PDB file of C-alpha atoms in Angstrom:
ATOM      1  CA  MET A 274     -30.797   2.484 125.463  1.00 94.00           C
ATOM      2  CA  ASN A 275     -31.351  -0.075 126.939  1.00 94.00           C
ATOM      3  CA  LEU A 276     -33.906  -3.570 126.607  1.00 94.00           C
ATOM      4  CA  SER A 277     -36.954  -3.042 128.340  1.00 94.00           C
ATOM      5  CA  ASP A 278     -35.978   0.383 125.901  1.00 96.00           C
ATOM      6  CA  PHE A 279     -35.476  -1.267 123.049  1.00 96.00           C
ATOM      7  CA  ALA A 280     -39.108  -3.810 123.214  1.00 94.00           C
ATOM      8  CA  LYS A 281     -40.899  -1.078 123.477  1.00 96.00           C
ATOM      9  CA  GLN A 282     -39.063   1.141 119.877  1.00 96.00           C
ATOM     10  CA  LEU A 283     -39.040  -2.397 117.723  1.00 96.00           C
ATOM     11  CA  PRO A 284     -41.615  -1.375 115.422  1.00 95.00           C
ATOM     12  CA  LYS A 285     -44.377  -4.381 115.011  1.00 93.00           C
ATOM     13  CA  ASN A 286     -42.631  -4.716 110.746  1.00 94.00           C
ATOM     14  CA  PHE A 287     -39.866  -4.184 111.805  1.00 97.00           C
ATOM     15  CA  THR A 288     -36.503  -4.996 109.242  1.00 97.00           C
ATOM     16  CA  GLU A 289     -33.561  -7.322 110.480  1.00 97.00           C
ATOM     17  CA  GLN A 290     -31.267  -3.811 109.673  1.00 97.00           C
ATOM     18  CA  GLU A 291     -34.161  -1.678 112.533  1.00 97.00           C
ATOM     19  CA  PHE A 292     -33.543  -4.468 114.660  1.00 97.00           C
ATOM     20  CA  VAL A 293     -30.211  -4.688 114.290  1.00 98.00           C
ATOM     21  CA  ASP A 294     -29.273  -1.540 114.538  1.00 97.00           C
ATOM     22  CA  LEU A 295     -31.812  -1.349 117.783  1.00 97.00           C
ATOM     23  CA  MET A 296     -29.816  -3.577 119.560  1.00 97.00           C
ATOM     24  CA  ASN A 297     -26.029  -1.825 118.588  1.00 97.00           C
ATOM     25  CA  GLN A 298     -28.523   0.905 121.023  1.00 97.00           C
ATOM     26  CA  VAL A 299     -28.349  -1.231 123.185  1.00 97.00           C
ATOM     27  CA  ILE A 300     -25.033  -3.516 123.527  1.00 97.00           C
ATOM     28  CA  ASP A 301     -22.210  -2.464 120.642  1.00 97.00           C
ATOM     29  CA  LEU A 302     -22.096  -6.008 119.009  1.00 97.00           C
ATOM     30  CA  LYS A 303     -19.010  -5.659 117.187  1.00 97.00           C
ATOM     31  CA  THR A 304     -17.235  -5.549 120.442  1.00 97.00           C
ATOM     32  CA  ILE A 305     -19.032  -9.292 121.831  1.00 97.00           C
ATOM     33  CA  VAL A 306     -16.731 -11.097 119.421  1.00 97.00           C
ATOM     34  CA  ASP A 307     -13.233  -8.873 120.560  1.00 97.00           C
ATOM     35  CA  LEU A 308     -13.928  -9.435 125.100  1.00 97.00           C
ATOM     36  CA  PRO A 309     -12.721 -11.410 126.618  1.00 98.00           C
ATOM     37  CA  ALA A 310     -13.515 -15.648 126.723  1.00 98.00           C
ATOM     38  CA  ALA A 311     -14.583 -14.796 131.065  1.00 98.00           C
ATOM     39  CA  GLU A 312     -16.580 -11.090 129.827  1.00 98.00           C
ATOM     40  CA  ARG A 313     -18.338 -13.428 127.010  1.00 98.00           C
ATOM     41  CA  SER A 314     -18.790 -15.611 129.547  1.00 98.00           C
ATOM     42  CA  ALA A 315     -20.138 -13.572 131.963  1.00 98.00           C
ATOM     43  CA  LEU A 316     -22.391 -11.663 128.931  1.00 98.00           C
ATOM     44  CA  PHE A 317     -23.629 -15.409 127.974  1.00 98.00           C
ATOM     45  CA  ASP A 318     -25.171 -15.843 131.140  1.00 98.00           C
ATOM     46  CA  GLY A 319     -26.510 -13.235 131.726  1.00 97.00           C
ATOM     47  CA  VAL A 320     -28.490 -13.966 128.107  1.00 96.00           C
ATOM     48  CA  GLN A 321     -29.238 -16.819 129.728  1.00 97.00           C
ATOM     49  CA  TYR A 322     -30.812 -15.497 132.657  1.00 98.00           C
ATOM     50  CA  LEU A 323     -32.824 -13.321 130.375  1.00 96.00           C
ATOM     51  CA  VAL A 324     -34.292 -15.466 127.804  1.00 94.00           C
ATOM     52  CA  ASP A 325     -35.937 -17.988 131.141  1.00 95.00           C
ATOM     53  CA  TYR A 326     -36.881 -15.382 133.208  1.00 96.00           C
ATOM     54  CA  ILE A 327     -39.068 -15.126 129.647  1.00 94.00           C
ATOM     55  CA  ILE A 328     -39.349 -18.227 129.461  1.00 93.00           C
ATOM     56  CA  LEU A 329     -40.997 -18.793 132.941  1.00 95.00           C
ATOM     57  CA  ALA A 330     -42.577 -14.514 132.474  1.00 96.00           C
ATOM     58  CA  GLN A 331     -45.075 -16.037 129.420  1.00 94.00           C
ATOM     59  CA  GLU A 332     -45.544 -19.206 131.340  1.00 93.00           C
ATOM     60  CA  ALA A 333     -46.904 -16.828 134.398  1.00 97.00           C
ATOM     61  CA  ASN A 334     -49.008 -14.765 132.225  1.00 97.00           C
ATOM     62  CA  GLY A 335     -50.444 -17.536 130.174  1.00 94.00           C
ATOM     63  CA  GLU A 336     -48.585 -16.272 127.312  1.00 94.00           C
ATOM     64  CA  LEU A 337     -46.717 -20.333 126.920  1.00 90.00           C
ATOM     65  CA  ARG A 338     -47.559 -21.942 123.262  1.00 90.00           C
ATOM     66  CA  THR A 339     -47.314 -25.700 122.702  1.00 90.00           C
ATOM     67  CA  HIS A 340     -46.653 -27.720 119.613  1.00 92.00           C
ATOM     68  CA  GLU A 341     -48.183 -31.181 119.872  1.00 94.00           C
ATOM     69  CA  GLY A 342     -46.791 -30.672 124.119  1.00 89.00           C
ATOM     70  CA  HIS A 343     -44.160 -29.026 123.707  1.00 92.00           C
ATOM     71  CA  PRO A 344     -43.153 -25.416 123.840  1.00 90.00           C
ATOM     72  CA  VAL A 345     -43.441 -22.839 121.388  1.00 90.00           C
ATOM     73  CA  MET A 346     -40.277 -20.445 121.200  1.00 89.00           C
ATOM     74  CA  ASP A 347     -40.863 -17.602 118.456  1.00 88.00           C
ATOM     75  CA  TYR A 348     -38.189 -15.829 116.949  1.00 91.00           C
ATOM     76  CA  SER A 349     -38.692 -12.794 114.531  1.00 93.00           C
ATOM     77  CA  GLY A 350     -34.346 -10.830 114.586  1.00 95.00           C
ATOM     78  CA  PRO A 351     -32.388 -12.567 112.098  1.00 97.00           C
ATOM     79  CA  PHE A 352     -30.188 -15.953 112.485  1.00 95.00           C
ATOM     80  CA  ILE A 353     -27.766 -16.605 113.648  1.00 95.00           C
ATOM     81  CA  PRO A 354     -26.197 -19.813 111.738  1.00 95.00           C
ATOM     82  CA  HIS A 355     -23.801 -20.913 115.216  1.00 95.00           C
ATOM     83  CA  VAL A 356     -23.580 -23.794 116.220  1.00 94.00           C
ATOM     84  CA  LEU A 357     -26.596 -24.912 117.123  1.00 94.00           C
ATOM     85  CA  VAL A 358     -29.096 -24.236 114.849  1.00 92.00           C
ATOM     86  CA  ARG A 359     -26.803 -24.460 111.805  1.00 91.00           C
ATOM     87  CA  PRO A 360     -28.165 -27.058 108.774  1.00 88.00           C
ATOM     88  CA  GLU A 361     -26.675 -30.229 108.938  1.00 91.00           C
ATOM     89  CA  GLY A 362     -23.522 -30.443 106.888  1.00 91.00           C
ATOM     90  CA  THR A 363     -22.686 -26.599 106.830  1.00 90.00           C
ATOM     91  CA  GLU A 364     -19.022 -25.291 108.090  1.00 91.00           C
ATOM     92  CA  LEU A 365     -18.845 -21.712 110.203  1.00 93.00           C
ATOM     93  CA  ASP A 366     -19.331 -18.121 108.097  1.00 90.00           C
ATOM     94  CA  ARG A 367     -17.681 -16.050 110.330  1.00 94.00           C
ATOM     95  CA  GLY A 368     -19.119 -13.293 107.561  1.00 93.00           C
ATOM     96  CA  ALA A 369     -22.428 -13.395 109.936  1.00 94.00           C
ATOM     97  CA  LEU A 370     -20.498 -11.766 112.115  1.00 96.00           C
ATOM     98  CA  GLU A 371     -19.426  -8.952 109.926  1.00 95.00           C
ATOM     99  CA  THR A 372     -24.074  -8.771 109.198  1.00 96.00           C
ATOM    100  CA  PHE A 373     -25.176  -9.556 112.834  1.00 97.00           C
ATOM    101  CA  GLY A 374     -27.637 -12.068 110.327  1.00 95.00           C
ATOM    102  CA  VAL A 375     -28.916  -9.274 107.904  1.00 97.00           C
ATOM    103  CA  GLY A 376     -29.841 -12.102 105.588  1.00 94.00           C
ATOM    104  CA  GLU A 377     -28.716 -14.766 106.476  1.00 93.00           C
ATOM    105  CA  GLY A 378     -31.028 -17.103 107.242  1.00 91.00           C
ATOM    106  CA  GLU A 379     -31.415 -16.717 103.235  1.00 92.00           C
ATOM    107  CA  LYS A 380     -28.616 -17.746 102.513  1.00 89.00           C
ATOM    108  CA  TYR A 381     -29.700 -20.663 103.806  1.00 87.00           C
ATOM    109  CA  PHE A 382     -33.734 -21.319 103.719  1.00 87.00           C
ATOM    110  CA  GLY A 383     -34.453 -19.064 100.959  1.00 85.00           C
ATOM    111  CA  SER A 384     -36.593 -15.972 100.687  1.00 76.00           C
ATOM    112  CA  GLU A 385     -40.045 -16.102 102.172  1.00 61.00           C
TER     113      GLU A 385
END
């Protein structure tokens, strides 16, 4: 499956597990942890490029939302508690590498 298929097959009201299961059809998530650093970096570059391109497409199509003049990016997938988004003072939890983020948001923010 490619990412375009992922976007078409993801149900409107998906669970975190459904999201991860479909992502695993695009790329074997478990292999990312053990990639050589250069390959993981190249994968990051590819994904970041895709994010940037999608943001540009949203902007060009008038779909970009803002709050107080700042762009707001929607994200509905599982929470991945990495260094940039993990609450301050919270230690690294390697368990998210096994859960792929499923249920992680509840650990940090409670359930909705």
